[in-house]
mmCIF file with all atom_site columns, C-alpha atoms in Angstrom:
data_model
loop_
_atom_site.group_PDB
_atom_site.id
_atom_site.type_symbol
_atom_site.label_atom_id
_atom_site.label_alt_id
_atom_site.label_comp_id
_atom_site.label_asym_id
_atom_site.label_entity_id
_atom_site.label_seq_id
_atom_site.pdbx_PDB_ins_code
_atom_site.Cartn_x
_atom_site.Cartn_y
_atom_site.Cartn_z
_atom_site.occupancy
_atom_site.B_iso_or_equiv
_atom_site.pdbx_formal_charge
_atom_site.auth_seq_id
_atom_site.auth_comp_id
_atom_site.auth_asym_id
_atom_site.auth_atom_id
_atom_site.pdbx_PDB_model_num
ATOM 1   C CA . UNK Y 1 1   ? 61.901 -4.170  35.473 1.00 0.00 ? 590 UNK Y CA 1
ATOM 2   C CA . UNK Y 1 2   ? 59.414 -2.131  34.889 1.00 0.00 ? 591 UNK Y CA 1
ATOM 3   C CA . UNK Y 1 3   ? 60.167 -1.793  31.151 1.00 0.00 ? 592 UNK Y CA 1
ATOM 4   C CA . UNK Y 1 4   ? 60.431 -5.620  30.771 1.00 0.00 ? 593 UNK Y CA 1
ATOM 5   C CA . UNK Y 1 5   ? 57.176 -6.125  32.921 1.00 0.00 ? 594 UNK Y CA 1
ATOM 6   C CA . UNK Y 1 6   ? 55.216 -3.569  30.181 1.00 0.00 ? 595 UNK Y CA 1
ATOM 7   C CA . UNK Y 1 7   ? 56.815 -5.447  27.089 1.00 0.00 ? 596 UNK Y CA 1
ATOM 8   C CA . UNK Y 1 8   ? 55.424 -8.754  28.467 1.00 0.00 ? 597 UNK Y CA 1
ATOM 9   C CA . UNK Y 1 9   ? 52.219 -7.546  28.863 1.00 0.00 ? 598 UNK Y CA 1
ATOM 10  C CA . UNK Y 1 10  ? 52.459 -6.224  25.113 1.00 0.00 ? 599 UNK Y CA 1
ATOM 11  C CA . UNK Y 1 11  ? 51.887 -2.741  26.033 1.00 0.00 ? 600 UNK Y CA 1
ATOM 12  C CA . UNK Y 1 12  ? 53.086 0.346   24.435 1.00 0.00 ? 601 UNK Y CA 1
ATOM 13  C CA . UNK Y 1 13  ? 54.516 3.131   26.828 1.00 0.00 ? 602 UNK Y CA 1
ATOM 14  C CA . UNK Y 1 14  ? 51.358 5.303   25.982 1.00 0.00 ? 603 UNK Y CA 1
ATOM 15  C CA . UNK Y 1 15  ? 49.122 2.500   26.419 1.00 0.00 ? 604 UNK Y CA 1
ATOM 16  C CA . UNK Y 1 16  ? 50.573 1.785   29.571 1.00 0.00 ? 605 UNK Y CA 1
ATOM 17  C CA . UNK Y 1 17  ? 51.017 4.990   30.648 1.00 0.00 ? 606 UNK Y CA 1
ATOM 18  C CA . UNK Y 1 18  ? 46.987 5.813   30.009 1.00 0.00 ? 607 UNK Y CA 1
ATOM 19  C CA . UNK Y 1 19  ? 46.175 2.466   32.008 1.00 0.00 ? 608 UNK Y CA 1
ATOM 20  C CA . UNK Y 1 20  ? 48.175 3.748   34.917 1.00 0.00 ? 609 UNK Y CA 1
ATOM 21  C CA . UNK Y 1 21  ? 47.102 7.270   35.196 1.00 0.00 ? 610 UNK Y CA 1
ATOM 22  C CA . UNK Y 1 22  ? 50.686 8.440   34.475 1.00 0.00 ? 611 UNK Y CA 1
ATOM 23  C CA . UNK Y 1 23  ? 52.505 10.835  31.755 1.00 0.00 ? 612 UNK Y CA 1
ATOM 24  C CA . UNK Y 1 24  ? 54.449 8.848   29.305 1.00 0.00 ? 613 UNK Y CA 1
ATOM 25  C CA . UNK Y 1 25  ? 57.327 10.716  30.207 1.00 0.00 ? 614 UNK Y CA 1
ATOM 26  C CA . UNK Y 1 26  ? 57.005 9.651   34.030 1.00 0.00 ? 615 UNK Y CA 1
ATOM 27  C CA . UNK Y 1 27  ? 56.197 5.977   33.007 1.00 0.00 ? 616 UNK Y CA 1
ATOM 28  C CA . UNK Y 1 28  ? 59.560 6.583   30.955 1.00 0.00 ? 617 UNK Y CA 1
ATOM 29  C CA . UNK Y 1 29  ? 61.137 7.552   34.471 1.00 0.00 ? 618 UNK Y CA 1
ATOM 30  C CA . UNK Y 1 30  ? 59.921 5.079   36.545 1.00 0.00 ? 619 UNK Y CA 1
ATOM 31  C CA . UNK Y 1 31  ? 61.331 2.583   33.337 1.00 0.00 ? 620 UNK Y CA 1
ATOM 32  C CA . UNK Y 1 32  ? 64.464 3.891   33.220 1.00 0.00 ? 621 UNK Y CA 1
ATOM 33  C CA . UNK Y 1 33  ? 65.670 4.569   36.741 1.00 0.00 ? 622 UNK Y CA 1
ATOM 34  C CA . UNK Y 1 34  ? 65.814 8.149   37.294 1.00 0.00 ? 623 UNK Y CA 1
ATOM 35  C CA . UNK Y 1 35  ? 62.396 8.211   38.924 1.00 0.00 ? 624 UNK Y CA 1
ATOM 36  C CA . UNK Y 1 36  ? 61.327 5.716   41.959 1.00 0.00 ? 625 UNK Y CA 1
ATOM 37  C CA . UNK Y 1 37  ? 57.513 3.937   41.335 1.00 0.00 ? 626 UNK Y CA 1
ATOM 38  C CA . UNK Y 1 38  ? 55.311 5.071   44.512 1.00 0.00 ? 627 UNK Y CA 1
ATOM 39  C CA . UNK Y 1 39  ? 54.099 1.747   45.899 1.00 0.00 ? 628 UNK Y CA 1
ATOM 40  C CA . UNK Y 1 40  ? 50.415 2.491   44.833 1.00 0.00 ? 629 UNK Y CA 1
ATOM 41  C CA . UNK Y 1 41  ? 51.288 2.674   41.115 1.00 0.00 ? 630 UNK Y CA 1
ATOM 42  C CA . UNK Y 1 42  ? 53.779 -0.736  41.699 1.00 0.00 ? 631 UNK Y CA 1
ATOM 43  C CA . UNK Y 1 43  ? 50.330 -2.165  42.643 1.00 0.00 ? 632 UNK Y CA 1
ATOM 44  C CA . UNK Y 1 44  ? 48.485 -0.457  39.598 1.00 0.00 ? 633 UNK Y CA 1
ATOM 45  C CA . UNK Y 1 45  ? 51.413 -2.119  37.165 1.00 0.00 ? 634 UNK Y CA 1
ATOM 46  C CA . UNK Y 1 46  ? 51.151 -5.428  38.292 1.00 0.00 ? 635 UNK Y CA 1
ATOM 47  C CA . UNK Y 1 47  ? 47.144 -5.424  37.657 1.00 0.00 ? 636 UNK Y CA 1
ATOM 48  C CA . UNK Y 1 48  ? 47.845 -3.740  34.503 1.00 0.00 ? 637 UNK Y CA 1
ATOM 49  C CA . UNK Y 1 49  ? 50.729 -5.738  33.355 1.00 0.00 ? 638 UNK Y CA 1
ATOM 50  C CA . UNK Y 1 50  ? 49.229 -9.233  34.733 1.00 0.00 ? 639 UNK Y CA 1
ATOM 51  C CA . UNK Y 1 51  ? 52.288 -9.876  36.398 1.00 0.00 ? 640 UNK Y CA 1
ATOM 52  C CA . UNK Y 1 52  ? 52.062 -11.174 39.786 1.00 0.00 ? 641 UNK Y CA 1
ATOM 53  C CA . UNK Y 1 53  ? 55.403 -11.331 40.601 1.00 0.00 ? 642 UNK Y CA 1
ATOM 54  C CA . UNK Y 1 54  ? 55.858 -7.375  40.259 1.00 0.00 ? 643 UNK Y CA 1
ATOM 55  C CA . UNK Y 1 55  ? 55.245 -6.230  43.433 1.00 0.00 ? 644 UNK Y CA 1
ATOM 56  C CA . UNK Y 1 56  ? 57.226 -8.925  45.131 1.00 0.00 ? 645 UNK Y CA 1
ATOM 57  C CA . UNK Y 1 57  ? 60.480 -8.077  43.304 1.00 0.00 ? 646 UNK Y CA 1
ATOM 58  C CA . UNK Y 1 58  ? 59.303 -4.171  43.570 1.00 0.00 ? 647 UNK Y CA 1
ATOM 59  C CA . UNK Y 1 59  ? 59.864 -4.891  47.501 1.00 0.00 ? 648 UNK Y CA 1
ATOM 60  C CA . UNK Y 1 60  ? 62.820 -6.942  47.636 1.00 0.00 ? 649 UNK Y CA 1
ATOM 61  C CA . UNK Y 1 61  ? 64.351 -4.470  45.476 1.00 0.00 ? 650 UNK Y CA 1
ATOM 62  C CA . UNK Y 1 62  ? 63.215 -0.572  45.627 1.00 0.00 ? 651 UNK Y CA 1
ATOM 63  C CA . UNK Y 1 63  ? 61.339 -0.516  49.498 1.00 0.00 ? 652 UNK Y CA 1
ATOM 64  C CA . UNK Y 1 64  ? 63.721 -0.230  52.304 1.00 0.00 ? 653 UNK Y CA 1
ATOM 65  C CA . UNK Y 1 65  ? 61.980 -2.334  54.589 1.00 0.00 ? 654 UNK Y CA 1
ATOM 66  C CA . UNK Y 1 66  ? 61.528 -5.075  51.501 1.00 0.00 ? 655 UNK Y CA 1
ATOM 67  C CA . UNK Y 1 67  ? 65.557 -4.823  51.244 1.00 0.00 ? 656 UNK Y CA 1
ATOM 68  C CA . UNK Y 1 68  ? 66.264 -6.394  54.386 1.00 0.00 ? 657 UNK Y CA 1
ATOM 69  C CA . UNK Y 1 69  ? 63.289 -8.627  54.965 1.00 0.00 ? 658 UNK Y CA 1
ATOM 70  C CA . UNK Y 1 70  ? 61.987 -9.764  51.456 1.00 0.00 ? 659 UNK Y CA 1
ATOM 71  C CA . UNK Y 1 71  ? 63.670 -12.082 49.555 1.00 0.00 ? 660 UNK Y CA 1
ATOM 72  C CA . UNK Y 1 72  ? 64.526 -11.948 45.823 1.00 0.00 ? 661 UNK Y CA 1
ATOM 73  C CA . UNK Y 1 73  ? 62.216 -13.231 43.531 1.00 0.00 ? 662 UNK Y CA 1
ATOM 74  C CA . UNK Y 1 74  ? 63.567 -16.067 41.226 1.00 0.00 ? 663 UNK Y CA 1
ATOM 75  C CA . UNK Y 1 75  ? 63.150 -15.207 37.622 1.00 0.00 ? 664 UNK Y CA 1
ATOM 76  C CA . UNK Y 1 76  ? 62.496 -18.701 36.159 1.00 0.00 ? 665 UNK Y CA 1
ATOM 77  C CA . UNK Y 1 77  ? 60.620 -20.772 38.681 1.00 0.00 ? 666 UNK Y CA 1
ATOM 78  C CA . UNK Y 1 78  ? 57.234 -22.717 37.851 1.00 0.00 ? 667 UNK Y CA 1
ATOM 79  C CA . UNK Y 1 79  ? 54.924 -24.369 39.835 1.00 0.00 ? 668 UNK Y CA 1
ATOM 80  C CA . UNK Y 1 80  ? 56.312 -27.767 40.238 1.00 0.00 ? 669 UNK Y CA 1
ATOM 81  C CA . UNK Y 1 81  ? 59.975 -26.562 41.127 1.00 0.00 ? 670 UNK Y CA 1
ATOM 82  C CA . UNK Y 1 82  ? 58.063 -24.067 44.269 1.00 0.00 ? 671 UNK Y CA 1
ATOM 83  C CA . UNK Y 1 83  ? 56.321 -27.337 45.208 1.00 0.00 ? 672 UNK Y CA 1
ATOM 84  C CA . UNK Y 1 84  ? 58.917 -29.213 45.656 1.00 0.00 ? 673 UNK Y CA 1
ATOM 85  C CA . UNK Y 1 85  ? 61.003 -26.645 47.138 1.00 0.00 ? 674 UNK Y CA 1
ATOM 86  C CA . UNK Y 1 86  ? 58.831 -25.902 49.631 1.00 0.00 ? 675 UNK Y CA 1
ATOM 87  C CA . UNK Y 1 87  ? 58.388 -29.748 50.340 1.00 0.00 ? 676 UNK Y CA 1
ATOM 88  C CA . UNK Y 1 88  ? 62.363 -30.293 50.622 1.00 0.00 ? 677 UNK Y CA 1
ATOM 89  C CA . UNK Y 1 89  ? 62.392 -27.035 53.160 1.00 0.00 ? 678 UNK Y CA 1
ATOM 90  C CA . UNK Y 1 90  ? 59.685 -28.585 54.995 1.00 0.00 ? 679 UNK Y CA 1
ATOM 91  C CA . UNK Y 1 91  ? 60.991 -31.707 55.819 1.00 0.00 ? 680 UNK Y CA 1
ATOM 92  C CA . UNK Y 1 92  ? 64.331 -29.577 56.693 1.00 0.00 ? 681 UNK Y CA 1
ATOM 93  C CA . UNK Y 1 93  ? 62.153 -27.897 59.465 1.00 0.00 ? 682 UNK Y CA 1
ATOM 94  C CA . UNK Y 1 94  ? 60.561 -30.991 60.664 1.00 0.00 ? 683 UNK Y CA 1
ATOM 95  C CA . UNK Y 1 95  ? 63.768 -32.445 61.003 1.00 0.00 ? 684 UNK Y CA 1
ATOM 96  C CA . UNK Y 1 96  ? 65.225 -29.600 63.170 1.00 0.00 ? 685 UNK Y CA 1
ATOM 97  C CA . UNK Y 1 97  ? 61.724 -28.993 64.961 1.00 0.00 ? 686 UNK Y CA 1
ATOM 98  C CA . UNK Y 1 98  ? 62.951 -31.395 68.180 1.00 0.00 ? 687 UNK Y CA 1
ATOM 99  C CA . UNK Y 1 99  ? 66.037 -29.451 68.547 1.00 0.00 ? 688 UNK Y CA 1
ATOM 100 C CA . UNK Y 1 100 ? 63.494 -26.202 68.253 1.00 0.00 ? 689 UNK Y CA 1
ATOM 101 C CA . UNK Y 1 101 ? 61.834 -27.670 71.228 1.00 0.00 ? 690 UNK Y CA 1
ATOM 102 C CA . UNK Y 1 102 ? 64.494 -28.713 73.182 1.00 0.00 ? 691 UNK Y CA 1
ATOM 103 C CA . UNK Y 1 103 ? 66.297 -25.266 73.031 1.00 0.00 ? 692 UNK Y CA 1
ATOM 104 C CA . UNK Y 1 104 ? 63.514 -22.921 73.671 1.00 0.00 ? 693 UNK Y CA 1
ATOM 105 C CA . UNK Y 1 105 ? 61.791 -25.016 76.474 1.00 0.00 ? 694 UNK Y CA 1
ATOM 106 C CA . UNK Y 1 106 ? 63.034 -23.562 79.149 1.00 0.00 ? 695 UNK Y CA 1
ATOM 107 C CA . UNK Y 1 107 ? 62.612 -20.169 77.801 1.00 0.00 ? 696 UNK Y CA 1
ATOM 108 C CA . UNK Y 1 108 ? 66.399 -19.285 77.512 1.00 0.00 ? 697 UNK Y CA 1
ATOM 109 C CA . UNK Y 1 109 ? 68.897 -19.869 74.624 1.00 0.00 ? 698 UNK Y CA 1
ATOM 110 C CA . UNK Y 1 110 ? 71.720 -19.806 76.231 1.00 0.00 ? 699 UNK Y CA 1
ATOM 111 C CA . UNK Y 1 111 ? 75.407 -19.699 74.641 1.00 0.00 ? 700 UNK Y CA 1
ATOM 112 C CA . UNK Y 1 112 ? 75.828 -23.159 73.947 1.00 0.00 ? 701 UNK Y CA 1
ATOM 113 C CA . UNK Y 1 113 ? 72.665 -23.539 72.017 1.00 0.00 ? 702 UNK Y CA 1
ATOM 114 C CA . UNK Y 1 114 ? 73.281 -20.481 69.958 1.00 0.00 ? 703 UNK Y CA 1
ATOM 115 C CA . UNK Y 1 115 ? 74.926 -21.684 67.117 1.00 0.00 ? 704 UNK Y CA 1
ATOM 116 C CA . UNK Y 1 116 ? 71.779 -24.347 66.880 1.00 0.00 ? 705 UNK Y CA 1
ATOM 117 C CA . UNK Y 1 117 ? 68.928 -21.736 67.352 1.00 0.00 ? 706 UNK Y CA 1
ATOM 118 C CA . UNK Y 1 118 ? 70.964 -19.833 64.121 1.00 0.00 ? 707 UNK Y CA 1
ATOM 119 C CA . UNK Y 1 119 ? 70.912 -23.028 61.943 1.00 0.00 ? 708 UNK Y CA 1
ATOM 120 C CA . UNK Y 1 120 ? 67.047 -23.788 63.134 1.00 0.00 ? 709 UNK Y CA 1
ATOM 121 C CA . UNK Y 1 121 ? 66.378 -19.966 62.005 1.00 0.00 ? 710 UNK Y CA 1
ATOM 122 C CA . UNK Y 1 122 ? 68.234 -20.265 58.897 1.00 0.00 ? 711 UNK Y CA 1
ATOM 123 C CA . UNK Y 1 123 ? 66.083 -23.244 58.081 1.00 0.00 ? 712 UNK Y CA 1
ATOM 124 C CA . UNK Y 1 124 ? 63.027 -21.726 59.151 1.00 0.00 ? 713 UNK Y CA 1
ATOM 125 C CA . UNK Y 1 125 ? 64.126 -18.884 56.676 1.00 0.00 ? 714 UNK Y CA 1
ATOM 126 C CA . UNK Y 1 126 ? 64.686 -20.962 53.754 1.00 0.00 ? 715 UNK Y CA 1
ATOM 127 C CA . UNK Y 1 127 ? 61.041 -22.323 54.371 1.00 0.00 ? 716 UNK Y CA 1
ATOM 128 C CA . UNK Y 1 128 ? 59.785 -19.119 54.686 1.00 0.00 ? 717 UNK Y CA 1
ATOM 129 C CA . UNK Y 1 129 ? 61.287 -18.237 50.754 1.00 0.00 ? 718 UNK Y CA 1
ATOM 130 C CA . UNK Y 1 130 ? 59.709 -21.154 49.590 1.00 0.00 ? 719 UNK Y CA 1
ATOM 131 C CA . UNK Y 1 131 ? 56.228 -20.241 50.899 1.00 0.00 ? 720 UNK Y CA 1
ATOM 132 C CA . UNK Y 1 132 ? 56.998 -16.741 49.018 1.00 0.00 ? 721 UNK Y CA 1
ATOM 133 C CA . UNK Y 1 133 ? 57.943 -18.379 45.898 1.00 0.00 ? 722 UNK Y CA 1
ATOM 134 C CA . UNK Y 1 134 ? 54.651 -20.842 46.165 1.00 0.00 ? 723 UNK Y CA 1
ATOM 135 C CA . UNK Y 1 135 ? 52.463 -17.749 46.398 1.00 0.00 ? 724 UNK Y CA 1
ATOM 136 C CA . UNK Y 1 136 ? 53.935 -16.200 43.627 1.00 0.00 ? 725 UNK Y CA 1
ATOM 137 C CA . UNK Y 1 137 ? 53.479 -19.339 41.096 1.00 0.00 ? 726 UNK Y CA 1
ATOM 138 C CA . UNK Y 1 138 ? 50.226 -20.002 42.701 1.00 0.00 ? 727 UNK Y CA 1
ATOM 139 C CA . UNK Y 1 139 ? 49.111 -16.019 41.950 1.00 0.00 ? 728 UNK Y CA 1
ATOM 140 C CA . UNK Y 1 140 ? 49.137 -16.927 38.139 1.00 0.00 ? 729 UNK Y CA 1
ATOM 141 C CA . UNK Y 1 141 ? 46.231 -19.248 39.047 1.00 0.00 ? 730 UNK Y CA 1
ATOM 142 C CA . UNK Y 1 142 ? 44.702 -17.688 42.049 1.00 0.00 ? 731 UNK Y CA 1
ATOM 143 C CA . UNK Y 1 143 ? 43.866 -14.093 43.272 1.00 0.00 ? 732 UNK Y CA 1
ATOM 144 C CA . UNK Y 1 144 ? 46.292 -14.164 46.061 1.00 0.00 ? 733 UNK Y CA 1
ATOM 145 C CA . UNK Y 1 145 ? 45.585 -10.866 47.196 1.00 0.00 ? 734 UNK Y CA 1
ATOM 146 C CA . UNK Y 1 146 ? 41.574 -11.177 47.760 1.00 0.00 ? 735 UNK Y CA 1
ATOM 147 C CA . UNK Y 1 147 ? 43.027 -14.520 49.699 1.00 0.00 ? 736 UNK Y CA 1
ATOM 148 C CA . UNK Y 1 148 ? 44.881 -12.440 51.906 1.00 0.00 ? 737 UNK Y CA 1
ATOM 149 C CA . UNK Y 1 149 ? 42.539 -9.914  52.183 1.00 0.00 ? 738 UNK Y CA 1
ATOM 150 C CA . UNK Y 1 150 ? 39.406 -12.442 53.172 1.00 0.00 ? 739 UNK Y CA 1
ATOM 151 C CA . UNK Y 1 151 ? 42.169 -14.036 55.505 1.00 0.00 ? 740 UNK Y CA 1
ATOM 152 C CA . UNK Y 1 152 ? 42.643 -10.686 57.399 1.00 0.00 ? 741 UNK Y CA 1
ATOM 153 C CA . UNK Y 1 153 ? 38.975 -9.759  57.613 1.00 0.00 ? 742 UNK Y CA 1
ATOM 154 C CA . UNK Y 1 154 ? 38.277 -12.949 59.216 1.00 0.00 ? 743 UNK Y CA 1
ATOM 155 C CA . UNK Y 1 155 ? 41.153 -12.721 61.695 1.00 0.00 ? 744 UNK Y CA 1
ATOM 156 C CA . UNK Y 1 156 ? 39.646 -8.971  62.419 1.00 0.00 ? 745 UNK Y CA 1
ATOM 157 C CA . UNK Y 1 157 ? 36.231 -10.481 62.891 1.00 0.00 ? 746 UNK Y CA 1
ATOM 158 C CA . UNK Y 1 158 ? 37.610 -13.257 65.148 1.00 0.00 ? 747 UNK Y CA 1
ATOM 159 C CA . UNK Y 1 159 ? 39.658 -10.735 67.319 1.00 0.00 ? 748 UNK Y CA 1
ATOM 160 C CA . UNK Y 1 160 ? 36.267 -8.747  67.951 1.00 0.00 ? 749 UNK Y CA 1
#
């Protein structure tokens, strides 16, 4: 993954190592697998290699938390596919919305409602995955990290 990203960026191992402030042997170990890339270095690789999907793939493949909670990043999706997937999943969630309200309105999910609730959660997870894919596609056009930082600052200011 890291080797491919560096090659797509058109950088030699030596040039990339210099930009990443790591040794060439260290970078080689990251690329070939004996060493795990620290999160800070993965962030720097994303920036240096100009690959907005790199940290998402890092999280879903290497981070213990991400291995459980992060979605796998598709390799060959484009913005149009991501938008259409998002709209499709949005429609699916809209279709089950009334069931979600009905099941949760009383604050109790009984055994008769559990299968329906699980199916609704599956739809929500599919929507979440499509949102992530759309964000990754948009990241080639926009600075999603900067947008998220602004939103966090706005939320912190509003909480005060």
